[in-house]
mmCIF file with all atom_site columns, C-alpha atoms in Angstrom:
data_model
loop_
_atom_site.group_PDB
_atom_site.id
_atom_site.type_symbol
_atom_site.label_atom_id
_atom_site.label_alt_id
_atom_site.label_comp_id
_atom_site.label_asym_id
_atom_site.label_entity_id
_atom_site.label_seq_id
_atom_site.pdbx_PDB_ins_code
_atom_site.Cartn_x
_atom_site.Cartn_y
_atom_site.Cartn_z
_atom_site.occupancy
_atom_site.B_iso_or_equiv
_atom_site.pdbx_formal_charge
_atom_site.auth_seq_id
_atom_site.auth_comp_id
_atom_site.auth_asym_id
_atom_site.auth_atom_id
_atom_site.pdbx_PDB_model_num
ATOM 1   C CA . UNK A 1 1   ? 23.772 10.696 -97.350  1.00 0.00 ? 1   UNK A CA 1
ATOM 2   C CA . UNK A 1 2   ? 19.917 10.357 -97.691  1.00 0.00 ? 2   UNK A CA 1
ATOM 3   C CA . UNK A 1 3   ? 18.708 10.323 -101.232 1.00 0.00 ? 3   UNK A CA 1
ATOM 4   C CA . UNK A 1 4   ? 17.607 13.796 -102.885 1.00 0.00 ? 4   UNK A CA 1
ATOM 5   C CA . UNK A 1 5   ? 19.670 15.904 -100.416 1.00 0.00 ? 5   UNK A CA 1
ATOM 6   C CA . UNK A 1 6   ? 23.193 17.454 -102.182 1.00 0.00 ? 6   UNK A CA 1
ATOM 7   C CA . UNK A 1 7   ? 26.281 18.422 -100.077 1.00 0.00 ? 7   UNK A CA 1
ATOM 8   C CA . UNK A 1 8   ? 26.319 22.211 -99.986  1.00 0.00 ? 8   UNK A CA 1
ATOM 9   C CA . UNK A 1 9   ? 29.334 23.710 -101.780 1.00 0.00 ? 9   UNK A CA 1
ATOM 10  C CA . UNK A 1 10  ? 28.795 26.855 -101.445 1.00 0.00 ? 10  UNK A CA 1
ATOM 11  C CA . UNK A 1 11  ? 28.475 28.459 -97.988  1.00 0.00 ? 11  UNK A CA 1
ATOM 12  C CA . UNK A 1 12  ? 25.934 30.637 -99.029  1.00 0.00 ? 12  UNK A CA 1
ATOM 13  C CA . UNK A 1 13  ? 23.548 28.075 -99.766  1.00 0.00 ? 13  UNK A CA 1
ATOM 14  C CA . UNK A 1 14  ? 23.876 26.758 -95.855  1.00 0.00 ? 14  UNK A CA 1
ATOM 15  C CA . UNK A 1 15  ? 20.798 27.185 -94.217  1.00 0.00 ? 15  UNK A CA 1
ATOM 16  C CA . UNK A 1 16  ? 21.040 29.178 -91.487  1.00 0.00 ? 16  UNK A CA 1
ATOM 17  C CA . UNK A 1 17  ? 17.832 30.515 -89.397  1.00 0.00 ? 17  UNK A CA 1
ATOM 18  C CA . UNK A 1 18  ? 16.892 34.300 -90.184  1.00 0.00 ? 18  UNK A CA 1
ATOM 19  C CA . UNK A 1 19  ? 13.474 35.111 -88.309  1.00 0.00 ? 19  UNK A CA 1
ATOM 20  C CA . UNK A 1 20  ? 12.917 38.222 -91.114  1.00 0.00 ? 20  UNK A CA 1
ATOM 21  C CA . UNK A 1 21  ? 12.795 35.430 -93.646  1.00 0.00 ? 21  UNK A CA 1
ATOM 22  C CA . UNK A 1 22  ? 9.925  33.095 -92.563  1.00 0.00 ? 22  UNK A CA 1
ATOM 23  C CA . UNK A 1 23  ? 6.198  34.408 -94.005  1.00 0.00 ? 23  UNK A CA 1
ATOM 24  C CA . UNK A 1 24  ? 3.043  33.354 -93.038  1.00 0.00 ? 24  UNK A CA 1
ATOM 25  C CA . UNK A 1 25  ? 2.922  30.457 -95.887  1.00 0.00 ? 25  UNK A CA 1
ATOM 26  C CA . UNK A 1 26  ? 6.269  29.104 -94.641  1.00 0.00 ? 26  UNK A CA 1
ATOM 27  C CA . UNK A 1 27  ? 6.222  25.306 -93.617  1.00 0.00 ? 27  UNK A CA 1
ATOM 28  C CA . UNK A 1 28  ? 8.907  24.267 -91.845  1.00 0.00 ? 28  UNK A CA 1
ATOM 29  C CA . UNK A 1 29  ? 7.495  20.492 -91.442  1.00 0.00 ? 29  UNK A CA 1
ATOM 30  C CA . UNK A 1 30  ? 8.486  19.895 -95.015  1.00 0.00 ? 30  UNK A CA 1
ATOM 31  C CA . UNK A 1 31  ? 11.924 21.268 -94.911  1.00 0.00 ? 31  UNK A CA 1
ATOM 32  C CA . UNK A 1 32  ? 14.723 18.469 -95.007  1.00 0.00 ? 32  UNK A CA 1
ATOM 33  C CA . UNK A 1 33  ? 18.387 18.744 -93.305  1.00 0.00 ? 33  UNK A CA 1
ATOM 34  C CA . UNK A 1 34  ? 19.932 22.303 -94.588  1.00 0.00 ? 34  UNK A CA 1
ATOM 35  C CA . UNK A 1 35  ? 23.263 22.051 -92.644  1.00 0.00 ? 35  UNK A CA 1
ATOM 36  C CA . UNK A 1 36  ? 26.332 19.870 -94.491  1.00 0.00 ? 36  UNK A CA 1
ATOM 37  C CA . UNK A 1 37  ? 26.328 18.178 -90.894  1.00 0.00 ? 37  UNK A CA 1
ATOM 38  C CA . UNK A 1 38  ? 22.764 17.388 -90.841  1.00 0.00 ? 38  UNK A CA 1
ATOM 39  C CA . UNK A 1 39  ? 23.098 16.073 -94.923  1.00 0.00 ? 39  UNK A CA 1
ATOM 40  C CA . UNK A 1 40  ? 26.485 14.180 -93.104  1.00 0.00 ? 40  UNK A CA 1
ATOM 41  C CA . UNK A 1 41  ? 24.485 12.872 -90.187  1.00 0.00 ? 41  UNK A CA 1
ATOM 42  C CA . UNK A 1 42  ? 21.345 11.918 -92.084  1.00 0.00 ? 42  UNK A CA 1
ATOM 43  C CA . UNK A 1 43  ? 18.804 14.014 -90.245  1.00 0.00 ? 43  UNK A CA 1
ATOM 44  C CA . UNK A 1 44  ? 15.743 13.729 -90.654  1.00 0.00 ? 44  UNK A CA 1
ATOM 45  C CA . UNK A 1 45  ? 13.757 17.072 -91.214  1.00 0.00 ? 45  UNK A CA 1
ATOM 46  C CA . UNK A 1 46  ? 12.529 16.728 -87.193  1.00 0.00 ? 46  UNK A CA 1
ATOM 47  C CA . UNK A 1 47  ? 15.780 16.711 -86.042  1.00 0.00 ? 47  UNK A CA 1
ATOM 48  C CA . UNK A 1 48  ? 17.344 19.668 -88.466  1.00 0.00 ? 48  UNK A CA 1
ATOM 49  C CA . UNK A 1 49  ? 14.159 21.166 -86.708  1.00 0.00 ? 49  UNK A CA 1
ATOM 50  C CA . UNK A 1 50  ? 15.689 20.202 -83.252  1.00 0.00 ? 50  UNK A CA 1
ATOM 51  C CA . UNK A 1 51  ? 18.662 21.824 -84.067  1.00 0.00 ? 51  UNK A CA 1
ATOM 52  C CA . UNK A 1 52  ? 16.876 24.954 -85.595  1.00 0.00 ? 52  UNK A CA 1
ATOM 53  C CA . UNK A 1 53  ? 15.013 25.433 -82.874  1.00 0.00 ? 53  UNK A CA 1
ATOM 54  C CA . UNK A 1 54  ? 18.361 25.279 -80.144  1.00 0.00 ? 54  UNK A CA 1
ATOM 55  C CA . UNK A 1 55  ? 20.529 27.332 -82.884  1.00 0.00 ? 55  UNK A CA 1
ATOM 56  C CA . UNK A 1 56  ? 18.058 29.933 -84.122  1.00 0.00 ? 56  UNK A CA 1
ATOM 57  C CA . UNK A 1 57  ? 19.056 32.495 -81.592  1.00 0.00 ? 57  UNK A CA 1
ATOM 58  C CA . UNK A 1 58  ? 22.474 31.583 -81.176  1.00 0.00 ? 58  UNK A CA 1
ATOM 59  C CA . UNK A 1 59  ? 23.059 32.486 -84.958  1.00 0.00 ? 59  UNK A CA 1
ATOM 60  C CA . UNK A 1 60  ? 21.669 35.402 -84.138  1.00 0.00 ? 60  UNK A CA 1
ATOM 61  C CA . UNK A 1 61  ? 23.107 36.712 -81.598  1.00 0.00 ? 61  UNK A CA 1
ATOM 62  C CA . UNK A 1 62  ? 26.583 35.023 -82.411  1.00 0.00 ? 62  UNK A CA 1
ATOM 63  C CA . UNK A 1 63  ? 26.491 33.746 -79.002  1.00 0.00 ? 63  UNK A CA 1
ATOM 64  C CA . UNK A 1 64  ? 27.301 30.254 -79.174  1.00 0.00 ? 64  UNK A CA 1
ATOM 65  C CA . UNK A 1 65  ? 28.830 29.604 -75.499  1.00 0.00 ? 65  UNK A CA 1
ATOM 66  C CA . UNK A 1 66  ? 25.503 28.702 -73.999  1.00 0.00 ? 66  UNK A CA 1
ATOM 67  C CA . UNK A 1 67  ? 24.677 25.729 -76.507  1.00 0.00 ? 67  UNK A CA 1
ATOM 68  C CA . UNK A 1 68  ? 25.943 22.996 -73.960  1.00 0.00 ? 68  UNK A CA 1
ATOM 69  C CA . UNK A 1 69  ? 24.170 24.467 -71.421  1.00 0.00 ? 69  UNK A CA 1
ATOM 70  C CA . UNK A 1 70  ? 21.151 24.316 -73.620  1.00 0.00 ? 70  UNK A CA 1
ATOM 71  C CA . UNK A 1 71  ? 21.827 20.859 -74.743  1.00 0.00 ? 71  UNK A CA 1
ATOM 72  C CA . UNK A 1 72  ? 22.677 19.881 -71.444  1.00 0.00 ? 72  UNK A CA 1
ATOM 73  C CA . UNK A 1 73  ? 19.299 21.082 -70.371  1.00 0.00 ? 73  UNK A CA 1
ATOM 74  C CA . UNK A 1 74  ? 16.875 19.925 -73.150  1.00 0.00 ? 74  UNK A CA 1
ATOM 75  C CA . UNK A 1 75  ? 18.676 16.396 -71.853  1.00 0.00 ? 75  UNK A CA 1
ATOM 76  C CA . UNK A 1 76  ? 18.104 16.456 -68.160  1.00 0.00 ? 76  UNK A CA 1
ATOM 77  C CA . UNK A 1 77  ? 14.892 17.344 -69.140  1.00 0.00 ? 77  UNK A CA 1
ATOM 78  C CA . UNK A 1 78  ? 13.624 14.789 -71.521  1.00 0.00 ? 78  UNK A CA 1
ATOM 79  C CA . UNK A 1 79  ? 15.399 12.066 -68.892  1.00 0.00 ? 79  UNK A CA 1
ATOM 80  C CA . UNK A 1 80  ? 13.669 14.008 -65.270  1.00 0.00 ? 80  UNK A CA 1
ATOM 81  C CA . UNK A 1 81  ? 10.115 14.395 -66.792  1.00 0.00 ? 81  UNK A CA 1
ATOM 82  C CA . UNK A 1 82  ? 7.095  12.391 -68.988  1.00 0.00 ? 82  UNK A CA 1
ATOM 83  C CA . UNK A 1 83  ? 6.256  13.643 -72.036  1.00 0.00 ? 83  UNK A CA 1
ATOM 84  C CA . UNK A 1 84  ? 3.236  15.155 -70.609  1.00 0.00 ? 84  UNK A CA 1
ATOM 85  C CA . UNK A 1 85  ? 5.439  17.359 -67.935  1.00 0.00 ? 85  UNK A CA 1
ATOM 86  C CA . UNK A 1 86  ? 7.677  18.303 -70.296  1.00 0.00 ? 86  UNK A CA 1
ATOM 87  C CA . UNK A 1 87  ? 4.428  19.526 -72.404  1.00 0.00 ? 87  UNK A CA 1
ATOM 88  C CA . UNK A 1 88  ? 3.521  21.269 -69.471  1.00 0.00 ? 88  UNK A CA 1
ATOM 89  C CA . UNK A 1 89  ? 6.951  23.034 -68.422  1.00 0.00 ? 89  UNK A CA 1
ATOM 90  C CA . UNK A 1 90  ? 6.943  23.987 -72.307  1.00 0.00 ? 90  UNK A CA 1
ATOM 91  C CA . UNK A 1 91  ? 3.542  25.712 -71.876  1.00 0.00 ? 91  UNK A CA 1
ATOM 92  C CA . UNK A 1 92  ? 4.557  27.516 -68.640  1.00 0.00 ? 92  UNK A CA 1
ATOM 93  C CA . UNK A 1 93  ? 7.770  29.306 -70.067  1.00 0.00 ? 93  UNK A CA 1
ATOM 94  C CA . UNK A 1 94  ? 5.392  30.142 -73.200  1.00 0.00 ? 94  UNK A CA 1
ATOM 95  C CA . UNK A 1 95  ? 2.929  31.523 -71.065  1.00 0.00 ? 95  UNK A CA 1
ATOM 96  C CA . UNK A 1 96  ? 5.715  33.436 -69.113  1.00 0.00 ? 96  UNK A CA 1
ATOM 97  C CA . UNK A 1 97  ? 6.933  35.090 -71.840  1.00 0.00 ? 97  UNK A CA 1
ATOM 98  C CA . UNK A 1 98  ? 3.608  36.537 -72.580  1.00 0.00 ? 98  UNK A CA 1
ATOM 99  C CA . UNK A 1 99  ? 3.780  37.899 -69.351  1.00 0.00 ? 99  UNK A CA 1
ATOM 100 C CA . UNK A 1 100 ? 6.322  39.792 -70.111  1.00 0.00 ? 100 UNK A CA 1
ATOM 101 C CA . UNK A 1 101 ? 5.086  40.849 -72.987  1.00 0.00 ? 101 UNK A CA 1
ATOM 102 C CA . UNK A 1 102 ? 1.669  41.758 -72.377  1.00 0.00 ? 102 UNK A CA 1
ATOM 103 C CA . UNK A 1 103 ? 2.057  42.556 -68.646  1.00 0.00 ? 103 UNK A CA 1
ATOM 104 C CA . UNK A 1 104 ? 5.677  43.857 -68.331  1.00 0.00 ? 104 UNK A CA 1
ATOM 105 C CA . UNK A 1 105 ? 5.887  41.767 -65.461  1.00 0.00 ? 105 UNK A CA 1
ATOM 106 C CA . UNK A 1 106 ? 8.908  38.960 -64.649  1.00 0.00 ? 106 UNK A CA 1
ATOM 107 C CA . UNK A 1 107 ? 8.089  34.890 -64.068  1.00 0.00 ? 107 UNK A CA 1
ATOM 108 C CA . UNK A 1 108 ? 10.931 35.074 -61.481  1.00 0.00 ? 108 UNK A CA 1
ATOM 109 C CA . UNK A 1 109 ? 9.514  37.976 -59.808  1.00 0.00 ? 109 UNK A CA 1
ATOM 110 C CA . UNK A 1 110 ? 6.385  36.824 -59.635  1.00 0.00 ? 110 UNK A CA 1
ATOM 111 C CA . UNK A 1 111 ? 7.245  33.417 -58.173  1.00 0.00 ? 111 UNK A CA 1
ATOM 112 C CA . UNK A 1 112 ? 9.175  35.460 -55.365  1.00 0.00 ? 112 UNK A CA 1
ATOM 113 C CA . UNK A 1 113 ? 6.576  37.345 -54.681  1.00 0.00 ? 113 UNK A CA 1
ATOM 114 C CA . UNK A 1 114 ? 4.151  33.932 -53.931  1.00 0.00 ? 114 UNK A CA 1
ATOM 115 C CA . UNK A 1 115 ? 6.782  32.376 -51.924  1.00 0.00 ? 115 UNK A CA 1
ATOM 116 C CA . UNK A 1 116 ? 7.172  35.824 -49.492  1.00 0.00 ? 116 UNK A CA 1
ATOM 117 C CA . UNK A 1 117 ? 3.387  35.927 -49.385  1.00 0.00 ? 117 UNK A CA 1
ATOM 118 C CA . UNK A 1 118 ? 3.320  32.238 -48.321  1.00 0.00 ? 118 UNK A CA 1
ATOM 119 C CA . UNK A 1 119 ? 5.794  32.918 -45.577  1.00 0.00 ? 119 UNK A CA 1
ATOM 120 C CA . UNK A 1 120 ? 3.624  35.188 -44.193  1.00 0.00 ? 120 UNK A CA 1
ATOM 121 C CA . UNK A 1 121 ? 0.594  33.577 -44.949  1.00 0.00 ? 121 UNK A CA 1
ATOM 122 C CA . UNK A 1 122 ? 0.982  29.980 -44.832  1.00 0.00 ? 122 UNK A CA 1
ATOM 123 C CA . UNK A 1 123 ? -2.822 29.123 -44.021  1.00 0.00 ? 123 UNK A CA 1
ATOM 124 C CA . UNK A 1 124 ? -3.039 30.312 -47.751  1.00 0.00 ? 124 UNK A CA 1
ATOM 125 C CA . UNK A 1 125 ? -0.508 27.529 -49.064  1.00 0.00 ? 125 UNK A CA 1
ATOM 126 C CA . UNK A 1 126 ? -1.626 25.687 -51.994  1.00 0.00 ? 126 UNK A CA 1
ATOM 127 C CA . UNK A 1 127 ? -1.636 22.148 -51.557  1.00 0.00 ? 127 UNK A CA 1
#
């Protein structure tokens, strides 16, 4: 057990992701291992961040069957692409969630639409 962090006896004190809790001032870079297995495991604070990050929405939602699929996919990942593609893959599924946000429209959708219009227009392919 890494020095300064106590084994959590009471399950209340467990810290489990709540996205009404965080406020502006909230630093999560500071924040050390909240989980008994993370204080078991040693984690550092960037991997109880890891976790977070994979968890938040499956505590949530109570939907934990996907988690190996997740992990499963944050591995092929990190072991298919450089850092620098992986920063870029990151940025595209950030940028198409804002389109769904801002312009109701579907990343999926929109990538079938390009590949129909290619098909029929293949002197417009991108190289």
């Amino acid at each position: 057990m890494l020095k300064g962090r106590h084994k959590f006896e009471d399950e209340d004190e467990v810290y489990i992701p709540d996205l009404g809790e965080f406020s502006d001032d909230f630093n999560l870079h500071d924040r050390t291992p909240r989980s008994n297995a993370g204080i078991g495991l040693g984690w550092s604070a960037l991997e109880q961040q890891i976790f977070d990050l994979l968890l938040i929405n499956r505590f949530n939602t109570d939907s934990h069957d996907m988690l190996d699929e997740e992990v499963s996919a944050v591995t092929r990942l990190l072991e298919t692409f450089d850092a620098h593609e992986i920063a870029r893959v990151c940025a595209a599924a950030m940028l198409s969630v804002q389109l769904a946000l801002v312009e109701e429209k579907n990343f999926g959708d929109e990538y079938n639409k390009y590949v129909e219009y290619i098909k029929k227009h293949p002197e417009d392919l991108e190289e």
